[in-house]
Short mmCIF file of C-alpha atoms in Angstrom, two decimals:
data_model
loop_
_atom_site.label_atom_id
_atom_site.label_comp_id
_atom_site.label_asym_id
_atom_site.label_seq_id
_atom_site.Cartn_x
_atom_site.Cartn_y
_atom_site.Cartn_z
CA UNK A 1 25.14 -6.53 -21.59
CA UNK A 2 27.34 -9.42 -20.50
CA UNK A 3 30.63 -10.62 -21.93
CA UNK A 4 28.99 -13.60 -23.63
CA UNK A 5 26.71 -11.24 -25.51
CA UNK A 6 29.69 -9.32 -26.87
CA UNK A 7 31.26 -12.55 -28.07
CA UNK A 8 28.04 -13.54 -29.80
CA UNK A 9 27.95 -10.29 -31.76
CA UNK A 10 31.33 -11.09 -33.32
CA UNK A 11 29.79 -13.99 -35.23
CA UNK A 12 27.38 -13.45 -38.17
CA UNK A 13 24.61 -15.32 -36.35
CA UNK A 14 25.13 -13.23 -33.24
CA UNK A 15 24.95 -10.02 -35.25
CA UNK A 16 21.67 -11.12 -36.86
CA UNK A 17 20.21 -11.96 -33.46
CA UNK A 18 21.25 -8.55 -32.11
CA UNK A 19 19.46 -6.83 -35.00
CA UNK A 20 16.42 -9.05 -34.61
CA UNK A 21 16.05 -7.96 -30.96
CA UNK A 22 15.47 -4.37 -32.07
CA UNK A 23 12.46 -5.20 -34.27
CA UNK A 24 9.87 -4.69 -31.46
CA UNK A 25 11.47 -1.35 -30.58
CA UNK A 26 11.43 -0.27 -34.23
CA UNK A 27 7.77 -1.28 -34.47
CA UNK A 28 6.79 0.83 -31.43
CA UNK A 29 8.80 3.75 -32.80
CA UNK A 30 7.06 3.48 -36.18
CA UNK A 31 3.62 3.44 -34.55
CA UNK A 32 4.48 6.54 -32.50
CA UNK A 33 5.79 8.34 -35.61
CA UNK A 34 2.63 7.54 -37.57
CA UNK A 35 0.40 8.61 -34.65
CA UNK A 36 2.28 11.92 -34.57
CA UNK A 37 1.49 12.54 -38.25
CA UNK A 38 -2.14 11.45 -37.89
CA UNK A 39 -2.79 13.59 -34.82
CA UNK A 40 -0.80 16.74 -35.58
CA UNK A 41 -1.24 16.98 -39.35
CA UNK A 42 -4.53 15.25 -40.13
CA UNK A 43 -6.51 15.87 -36.94
CA UNK A 44 -5.28 19.28 -35.77
CA UNK A 45 -3.84 21.20 -38.71
CA UNK A 46 -6.00 20.02 -41.61
CA UNK A 47 -9.22 19.18 -39.79
CA UNK A 48 -9.52 21.60 -36.86
CA UNK A 49 -11.35 24.90 -37.44
CA UNK A 50 -10.87 26.29 -33.92
CA UNK A 51 -7.33 27.63 -33.84
CA UNK A 52 -7.29 28.30 -30.11
CA UNK A 53 -8.54 24.79 -29.35
CA UNK A 54 -5.96 23.40 -31.75
CA UNK A 55 -3.15 25.20 -29.92
CA UNK A 56 -4.19 23.77 -26.55
CA UNK A 57 -4.59 20.30 -28.06
CA UNK A 58 -1.11 20.42 -29.55
CA UNK A 59 0.37 21.84 -26.33
CA UNK A 60 -0.86 18.99 -24.11
CA UNK A 61 -0.16 16.45 -26.83
CA UNK A 62 3.50 17.39 -27.04
CA UNK A 63 3.78 17.46 -23.24
CA UNK A 64 2.53 13.89 -22.90
CA UNK A 65 4.51 12.76 -25.92
CA UNK A 66 7.74 14.21 -24.49
CA UNK A 67 7.33 12.50 -21.12
CA UNK A 68 6.34 9.27 -22.86
CA UNK A 69 9.30 9.21 -25.24
CA UNK A 70 11.74 10.38 -22.55
CA UNK A 71 10.75 7.51 -20.25
CA UNK A 72 10.81 5.04 -23.12
CA UNK A 73 14.28 6.13 -24.20
CA UNK A 74 15.68 5.92 -20.66
CA UNK A 75 14.21 2.44 -20.23
CA UNK A 76 15.86 1.25 -23.41
CA UNK A 77 19.27 2.86 -23.01
CA UNK A 78 19.88 2.32 -19.29
CA UNK A 79 22.45 -0.43 -18.83
CA UNK A 80 21.77 -3.38 -16.57
CA UNK A 81 25.03 -2.64 -14.78
CA UNK A 82 27.99 -4.82 -13.91
CA UNK A 83 28.47 -6.89 -10.77
CA UNK A 84 31.67 -5.79 -8.98
CA UNK A 85 34.67 -8.11 -8.82
CA UNK A 86 34.23 -8.66 -5.09
CA UNK A 87 31.24 -10.87 -5.93
CA UNK A 88 33.25 -12.92 -8.44
CA UNK A 89 34.70 -16.23 -7.27
CA UNK A 90 38.34 -16.86 -8.25
CA UNK A 91 39.01 -19.55 -10.83
CA UNK A 92 40.73 -21.86 -8.36
CA UNK A 93 37.72 -21.66 -6.03
CA UNK A 94 35.38 -22.34 -8.94
CA UNK A 95 37.41 -25.43 -9.88
CA UNK A 96 37.34 -26.65 -6.28
CA UNK A 97 33.60 -25.96 -6.17
CA UNK A 98 32.90 -28.04 -9.28
CA UNK A 99 35.15 -30.87 -8.00
CA UNK A 100 33.33 -31.04 -4.68
CA UNK A 101 32.10 -34.56 -3.94
CA UNK A 102 28.91 -33.55 -2.12
CA UNK A 103 26.41 -30.68 -2.00
CA UNK A 104 27.39 -30.01 1.62
CA UNK A 105 30.99 -29.38 0.55
CA UNK A 106 29.82 -26.95 -2.14
CA UNK A 107 27.61 -25.26 0.41
CA UNK A 108 30.54 -24.74 2.79
CA UNK A 109 32.71 -23.31 0.01
CA UNK A 110 30.06 -20.82 -1.06
CA UNK A 111 29.17 -19.81 2.49
CA UNK A 112 32.83 -19.29 3.31
CA UNK A 113 33.36 -17.04 0.28
CA UNK A 114 30.18 -15.02 0.90
CA UNK A 115 30.71 -14.51 4.65
CA UNK A 116 31.61 -10.83 4.12
CA UNK A 117 29.00 -10.13 1.42
CA UNK A 118 25.57 -8.66 2.23
CA UNK A 119 23.50 -11.63 1.07
CA UNK A 120 20.39 -12.96 2.76
CA UNK A 121 18.81 -14.96 -0.08
CA UNK A 122 19.44 -18.68 -0.28
CA UNK A 123 18.67 -21.63 -2.53
CA UNK A 124 16.27 -24.44 -1.67
CA UNK A 125 18.99 -26.36 0.17
CA UNK A 126 20.06 -23.29 2.17
CA UNK A 127 23.18 -22.52 0.15
CA UNK A 128 24.35 -19.13 -1.09
CA UNK A 129 23.09 -18.44 -4.61
CA UNK A 130 25.78 -18.94 -7.25
CA UNK A 131 25.69 -18.25 -10.99
CA UNK A 132 27.54 -20.94 -12.90
CA UNK A 133 27.70 -18.84 -16.09
CA UNK A 134 28.94 -15.58 -14.58
CA UNK A 135 30.96 -17.33 -11.81
CA UNK A 136 29.71 -14.89 -9.19
CA UNK A 137 27.75 -14.92 -5.97
CA UNK A 138 24.31 -13.58 -6.84
CA UNK A 139 23.34 -10.46 -4.88
CA UNK A 140 19.92 -10.43 -3.28
CA UNK A 141 17.09 -10.22 -5.84
CA UNK A 142 19.55 -10.63 -8.74
CA UNK A 143 19.02 -13.23 -11.48
CA UNK A 144 20.80 -14.33 -14.61
CA UNK A 145 19.16 -13.18 -17.85
CA UNK A 146 19.70 -15.59 -20.75
CA UNK A 147 18.94 -12.84 -23.29
CA UNK A 148 21.36 -10.30 -21.81
CA UNK A 149 23.81 -13.09 -20.88
CA UNK A 150 24.62 -11.63 -17.48
CA UNK A 151 23.33 -11.36 -13.94
CA UNK A 152 20.95 -8.44 -13.48
CA UNK A 153 20.39 -6.56 -10.22
CA UNK A 154 16.80 -6.75 -8.95
CA UNK A 155 15.69 -8.31 -12.20
CA UNK A 156 11.97 -7.94 -12.87
CA UNK A 157 11.79 -9.44 -16.36
CA UNK A 158 13.29 -9.07 -19.83
CA UNK A 159 11.00 -6.92 -21.95
CA UNK A 160 11.33 -7.36 -25.75
CA UNK A 161 9.47 -4.07 -26.35
CA UNK A 162 12.40 -2.17 -24.83
CA UNK A 163 15.08 -4.75 -25.75
CA UNK A 164 16.39 -4.57 -22.21
CA UNK A 165 16.02 -6.10 -18.79
CA UNK A 166 13.76 -4.25 -16.40
CA UNK A 167 16.01 -4.03 -13.36
CA UNK A 168 17.08 -1.91 -10.43
CA UNK A 169 18.43 0.93 -12.55
CA UNK A 170 15.53 1.39 -14.98
CA UNK A 171 12.49 0.05 -13.11
CA UNK A 172 11.32 3.57 -12.31
CA UNK A 173 11.69 4.54 -15.97
CA UNK A 174 9.72 1.47 -17.02
CA UNK A 175 6.80 2.23 -14.69
CA UNK A 176 6.75 5.85 -15.88
CA UNK A 177 6.91 4.65 -19.49
CA UNK A 178 3.79 2.52 -18.93
CA UNK A 179 2.01 5.35 -17.15
CA UNK A 180 2.79 8.04 -19.72
CA UNK A 181 2.03 5.65 -22.59
CA UNK A 182 -1.40 5.05 -21.07
CA UNK A 183 -1.98 8.79 -20.62
CA UNK A 184 -0.84 9.41 -24.20
CA UNK A 185 -3.23 6.81 -25.65
CA UNK A 186 -6.18 8.01 -23.57
CA UNK A 187 -5.54 11.63 -24.53
CA UNK A 188 -5.36 10.78 -28.24
CA UNK A 189 -8.51 8.64 -28.02
CA UNK A 190 -10.58 11.28 -26.20
CA UNK A 191 -9.53 14.18 -28.41
CA UNK A 192 -10.19 12.20 -31.60
CA UNK A 193 -13.52 10.79 -30.40
CA UNK A 194 -15.55 13.67 -31.90
CA UNK A 195 -14.04 13.23 -35.36
CA UNK A 196 -14.42 9.45 -35.08
CA UNK A 197 -18.17 9.87 -34.46
CA UNK A 198 -18.48 12.36 -37.32
CA UNK A 199 -16.76 9.86 -39.60
CA UNK A 200 -19.73 7.49 -39.32
CA UNK A 201 -22.30 10.26 -39.76
CA UNK A 202 -21.13 11.58 -43.14
CA UNK A 203 -22.31 10.11 -46.44
CA UNK A 204 -20.27 8.26 -49.02
CA UNK A 205 -19.94 11.30 -51.25
CA UNK A 206 -18.67 13.47 -48.45
CA UNK A 207 -16.29 10.72 -47.41
CA UNK A 208 -14.68 10.56 -50.82
CA UNK A 209 -14.33 14.33 -50.88
CA UNK A 210 -12.48 14.24 -47.55
CA UNK A 211 -9.68 12.06 -48.90
CA UNK A 212 -7.50 9.69 -46.82
CA UNK A 213 -7.22 12.02 -43.88
CA UNK A 214 -10.34 10.68 -42.19
CA UNK A 215 -9.03 7.14 -42.44
CA UNK A 216 -5.93 8.21 -40.51
CA UNK A 217 -8.15 9.65 -37.78
CA UNK A 218 -10.27 6.48 -37.75
CA UNK A 219 -7.31 4.17 -37.31
CA UNK A 220 -5.73 6.58 -34.84
CA UNK A 221 -8.73 6.21 -32.53
CA UNK A 222 -8.82 2.41 -32.85
CA UNK A 223 -5.10 1.95 -32.20
CA UNK A 224 -5.14 4.35 -29.23
CA UNK A 225 -8.04 2.44 -27.65
CA UNK A 226 -6.40 -0.97 -28.19
CA UNK A 227 -3.07 0.11 -26.73
CA UNK A 228 -4.84 1.79 -23.80
CA UNK A 229 -6.74 -1.40 -22.93
CA UNK A 230 -3.54 -3.46 -22.89
CA UNK A 231 -1.63 -0.82 -20.93
CA UNK A 232 -4.28 -0.49 -18.19
CA UNK A 233 -3.76 -4.03 -16.92
CA UNK A 234 0.04 -3.94 -17.29
CA UNK A 235 0.43 -0.56 -15.61
CA UNK A 236 -1.98 -1.49 -12.80
CA UNK A 237 -0.09 -4.72 -12.15
CA UNK A 238 3.27 -2.97 -11.85
CA UNK A 239 1.80 -0.32 -9.57
CA UNK A 240 0.66 -3.18 -7.34
CA UNK A 241 4.17 -4.67 -7.43
CA UNK A 242 5.67 -1.33 -6.45
CA UNK A 243 3.34 -0.97 -3.47
CA UNK A 244 4.17 -4.46 -2.15
CA UNK A 245 7.89 -4.19 -3.07
CA UNK A 246 7.92 -7.28 -5.25
CA UNK A 247 9.28 -8.06 -8.70
CA UNK A 248 7.54 -10.08 -11.37
CA UNK A 249 9.90 -13.01 -10.77
CA UNK A 250 9.31 -12.83 -7.01
CA UNK A 251 5.54 -12.89 -7.53
CA UNK A 252 5.86 -16.28 -9.25
CA UNK A 253 8.71 -17.63 -7.12
CA UNK A 254 9.09 -16.29 -3.60
CA UNK A 255 12.62 -15.38 -2.48
CA UNK A 256 14.15 -17.72 0.09
CA UNK A 257 15.73 -16.03 3.09
CA UNK A 258 18.46 -17.38 5.32
CA UNK A 259 16.16 -16.77 8.29
CA UNK A 260 12.50 -17.43 7.67
CA UNK A 261 12.59 -19.40 4.42
CA UNK A 262 10.41 -18.47 1.40
CA UNK A 263 8.49 -15.25 1.83
CA UNK A 264 6.83 -13.21 -0.92
CA UNK A 265 6.44 -10.28 1.47
CA UNK A 266 10.01 -10.40 2.71
CA UNK A 267 10.80 -6.95 1.30
CA UNK A 268 7.45 -5.35 2.07
CA UNK A 269 8.14 -2.25 4.20
CA UNK A 270 4.74 -0.59 3.88
CA UNK A 271 3.18 1.09 0.86
CA UNK A 272 4.79 4.49 1.24
CA UNK A 273 8.24 3.08 2.02
CA UNK A 274 7.93 0.67 -0.91
CA UNK A 275 6.97 3.51 -3.23
CA UNK A 276 9.91 5.65 -2.05
CA UNK A 277 12.30 2.75 -2.58
CA UNK A 278 11.56 2.90 -6.32
CA UNK A 279 10.73 6.59 -6.85
CA UNK A 280 12.92 8.17 -4.19
CA UNK A 281 12.34 10.48 -1.24
CA UNK A 282 12.15 13.77 -3.18
CA UNK A 283 8.66 14.20 -4.59
CA UNK A 284 9.94 16.65 -7.22
CA UNK A 285 11.55 13.74 -9.10
CA UNK A 286 8.78 11.19 -8.69
CA UNK A 287 7.23 11.76 -12.12
CA UNK A 288 10.38 12.59 -14.04
CA UNK A 289 12.50 9.86 -15.69
CA UNK A 290 15.62 10.66 -13.65
CA UNK A 291 17.23 8.17 -11.31
CA UNK A 292 16.11 8.72 -7.71
CA UNK A 293 15.68 5.20 -6.33
CA UNK A 294 16.96 4.24 -2.90
CA UNK A 295 19.85 1.90 -2.30
CA UNK A 296 22.69 0.52 -4.38
CA UNK A 297 20.98 -2.53 -5.88
CA UNK A 298 23.02 -5.06 -3.86
CA UNK A 299 21.29 -5.06 -0.46
CA UNK A 300 17.72 -4.25 0.51
CA UNK A 301 15.96 -3.73 3.84
CA UNK A 302 13.56 -6.51 4.74
CA UNK A 303 10.28 -6.60 6.60
CA UNK A 304 12.04 -8.24 9.57
CA UNK A 305 14.42 -5.26 9.75
CA UNK A 306 11.41 -2.96 9.74
CA UNK A 307 9.85 -4.95 12.59
CA UNK A 308 13.00 -4.67 14.70
CA UNK A 309 13.09 -0.91 14.19
CA UNK A 310 9.45 -0.53 15.16
CA UNK A 311 9.80 -2.74 18.25
CA UNK A 312 12.75 -0.70 19.48
CA UNK A 313 10.35 2.19 20.16
CA UNK A 314 8.50 2.42 23.50
CA UNK A 315 5.26 1.34 21.83
CA UNK A 316 5.86 -2.16 20.54
CA UNK A 317 3.95 -3.75 17.71
CA UNK A 318 1.84 -6.64 18.87
CA UNK A 319 2.57 -8.80 15.86
CA UNK A 320 6.33 -8.44 16.49
CA UNK A 321 5.93 -10.13 19.88
CA UNK A 322 5.32 -13.51 18.30
CA UNK A 323 2.82 -16.11 19.41
CA UNK A 324 1.66 -15.28 22.91
CA UNK A 325 -0.55 -18.34 23.32
CA UNK A 326 0.52 -21.32 25.43
CA UNK A 327 -0.03 -24.88 24.31
CA UNK A 328 -1.79 -26.96 26.83
CA UNK A 329 0.13 -29.99 25.67
CA UNK A 330 3.27 -28.56 27.26
CA UNK A 331 1.89 -28.93 30.76
CA UNK A 332 0.72 -26.41 33.31
CA UNK A 333 2.46 -23.04 32.69
CA UNK A 334 2.09 -22.18 36.38
CA UNK A 335 4.06 -25.26 37.36
CA UNK A 336 6.81 -24.28 34.93
CA UNK A 337 6.94 -20.78 36.32
CA UNK A 338 7.19 -21.96 39.90
CA UNK A 339 9.66 -24.68 39.04
CA UNK A 340 11.91 -22.14 37.31
CA UNK A 341 12.04 -19.92 40.40
CA UNK A 342 15.37 -20.07 42.28
CA UNK A 343 15.33 -21.71 45.67
CA UNK A 344 16.19 -19.41 48.52
CA UNK A 345 18.23 -21.47 51.01
CA UNK A 346 19.30 -18.51 53.14
CA UNK A 347 17.41 -17.70 56.28
CA UNK A 348 15.88 -14.27 55.81
CA UNK A 349 12.89 -14.68 58.09
CA UNK A 350 13.76 -11.57 60.02
CA UNK A 351 13.34 -9.47 56.88
CA UNK A 352 10.23 -11.13 55.54
CA UNK A 353 6.71 -9.97 55.95
CA UNK A 354 4.11 -12.33 57.40
CA UNK A 355 2.80 -12.97 53.87
CA UNK A 356 6.18 -14.03 52.45
CA UNK A 357 6.91 -17.15 54.50
CA UNK A 358 9.12 -19.59 52.57
CA UNK A 359 9.99 -23.05 53.84
CA UNK A 360 13.53 -24.24 53.09
CA UNK A 361 12.71 -27.88 53.58
CA UNK A 362 10.14 -28.07 50.80
CA UNK A 363 10.86 -27.42 47.11
CA UNK A 364 8.76 -24.74 45.40
CA UNK A 365 7.25 -27.32 43.03
CA UNK A 366 6.10 -29.31 46.05
CA UNK A 367 4.16 -26.48 47.64
CA UNK A 368 1.08 -27.23 45.60
CA UNK A 369 1.31 -30.93 46.49
CA UNK A 370 1.13 -30.64 50.36
CA UNK A 371 -1.75 -32.69 51.72
CA UNK A 372 -3.53 -32.18 55.08
CA UNK A 373 -2.41 -34.55 57.90
CA UNK A 374 -4.58 -37.56 58.50
CA UNK A 375 -5.29 -36.44 62.09
CA UNK A 376 -7.27 -33.41 61.00
CA UNK A 377 -8.96 -34.61 57.83
CA UNK A 378 -12.24 -35.12 59.68
CA UNK A 379 -12.02 -31.60 61.07
CA UNK A 380 -11.36 -30.21 57.63
CA UNK A 381 -14.36 -32.05 56.21
CA UNK A 382 -16.47 -30.63 59.00
CA UNK A 383 -15.25 -27.10 58.28
CA UNK A 384 -16.00 -27.53 54.59
CA UNK A 385 -19.53 -28.71 55.42
CA UNK A 386 -20.08 -25.64 57.60
CA UNK A 387 -18.83 -23.32 54.88
CA UNK A 388 -21.19 -24.94 52.41
CA UNK A 389 -24.11 -24.43 54.82
CA UNK A 390 -23.20 -20.77 55.42
CA UNK A 391 -22.29 -21.28 59.09
CA UNK A 392 -19.47 -19.40 60.81
CA UNK A 393 -16.25 -21.07 61.87
CA UNK A 394 -14.33 -20.82 65.11
CA UNK A 395 -10.80 -19.87 64.12
CA UNK A 396 -9.45 -19.50 67.64
CA UNK A 397 -7.76 -22.88 67.51
CA UNK A 398 -5.57 -23.26 64.44
CA UNK A 399 -5.63 -26.51 62.60
CA UNK A 400 -2.74 -28.48 61.24
CA UNK A 401 -0.34 -28.03 64.16
CA UNK A 402 0.72 -31.64 64.31
CA UNK A 403 4.32 -31.40 63.09
CA UNK A 404 7.08 -28.76 62.88
CA UNK A 405 7.39 -29.12 59.08
CA UNK A 406 3.81 -27.96 58.74
CA UNK A 407 4.26 -24.76 60.74
CA UNK A 408 5.07 -21.32 59.47
CA UNK A 409 6.93 -18.54 61.23
CA UNK A 410 6.40 -18.26 64.99
CA UNK A 411 4.31 -21.40 65.00
CA UNK A 412 1.46 -19.93 62.97
CA UNK A 413 -0.61 -22.09 60.68
CA UNK A 414 0.18 -21.89 56.97
CA UNK A 415 -2.47 -21.47 54.28
CA UNK A 416 -1.42 -22.95 50.94
CA UNK A 417 -2.63 -20.86 48.00
CA UNK A 418 -2.04 -20.92 44.24
CA UNK A 419 0.99 -18.62 44.39
CA UNK A 420 2.46 -18.64 47.92
CA UNK A 421 1.96 -19.42 51.57
CA UNK A 422 0.45 -17.10 54.17
CA UNK A 423 0.77 -17.45 57.97
CA UNK A 424 -2.32 -16.94 60.05
CA UNK A 425 -1.43 -14.73 63.00
CA UNK A 426 -3.39 -12.86 65.59
CA UNK A 427 -3.06 -9.74 63.49
CA UNK A 428 -4.89 -11.41 60.62
CA UNK A 429 -7.75 -9.08 59.60
CA UNK A 430 -9.88 -12.16 58.92
CA UNK A 431 -9.74 -13.31 62.55
CA UNK A 432 -13.08 -14.56 63.68
CA UNK A 433 -14.46 -14.65 60.17
CA UNK A 434 -14.49 -17.59 57.80
CA UNK A 435 -12.21 -17.32 54.80
CA UNK A 436 -14.12 -17.22 51.52
CA UNK A 437 -14.45 -20.56 49.77
CA UNK A 438 -11.72 -19.81 47.17
CA UNK A 439 -9.59 -22.87 47.71
CA UNK A 440 -7.51 -21.39 50.60
CA UNK A 441 -7.93 -24.11 53.15
CA UNK A 442 -5.96 -24.27 56.42
CA UNK A 443 -3.45 -27.06 56.70
#
């Protein structure tokens, strides 16, 4: 509990409120105590004729009851914890924060104080989360509880039936409490079903002779069924929250991250990893109400951290690569690729192969814009007409030899293609044969 809650208890009104909070817990305890009497005394001891069956019924009943009450007690009595002093802002900084003339100034003050704290959550305006009542920087997934009057680590909700906040330290106990309560109610309902049916078969005279014991069994079955119906939905919902690593508050209001903004699945690491974060890595403690959760309650791994770990392996996840599509509105991606290539201004023709001719007088982005000379346009049209008619071409005389800028290495003609330029030499394997009509026209 927080310091404000202790101060409230010193007043008469605060003491009455503290007592009033325990009424739901006392009601649940009274129902469990009455169900114990109705099941053990009225159903098993006074009504059962099969002693061996009664022993097995009482054995499993006390097993489920023990796990149920153990989980319930741990959920109630586990403290919400206390935020360390390193998260608390000094009084002079708080005064300067409240005197700030603009939200940007407050944002700078909070960000400067929290620069060494492991916080990734932010407010709507991108500022570090700050609790005005507790005067602390809120750790990730922590919220201020008005009933407990303090900030609670990984707060799920405040449950009046346990008179405590469901938080990082007791969330496992709370889920086990719901599960074992459901098992307890179903077990009581199934084992009392036979006597419940027999209750409606007997006559009025036999009913009076049986006394009030049968009414206990009747109400025991009804109450077990009603509690089981309500617990099915609640337990199933929290199992879903465990598997997606989300609290009840986060399911209604997504956490805001410094990088990425609001994201309900920001802490989703996969179903098994999410389950182990709450129940621990050792399976021997999964179904026992002992603390085995991962972490310290102040920092949590995120789904982006999980993606970086997975992409560091040789086999990369495709969804971690981002959007691989290219917008056509940004222009031709081939032009961008060629334009980004460095220009080689050094003469390395003696080391280049015939298919790697590079002209130093023409920019790479201009290679795709070279037009045939006007003196050979008619010849080019004629060659295109022959190619369209399936006729062979005479390639003994190269075209486009009208200027030095249009020549390749050793005076060979240059063929402009989509990627590079290729000289046509006597060693060309296509000599004497027309080049396929793929856009590679001689210049």
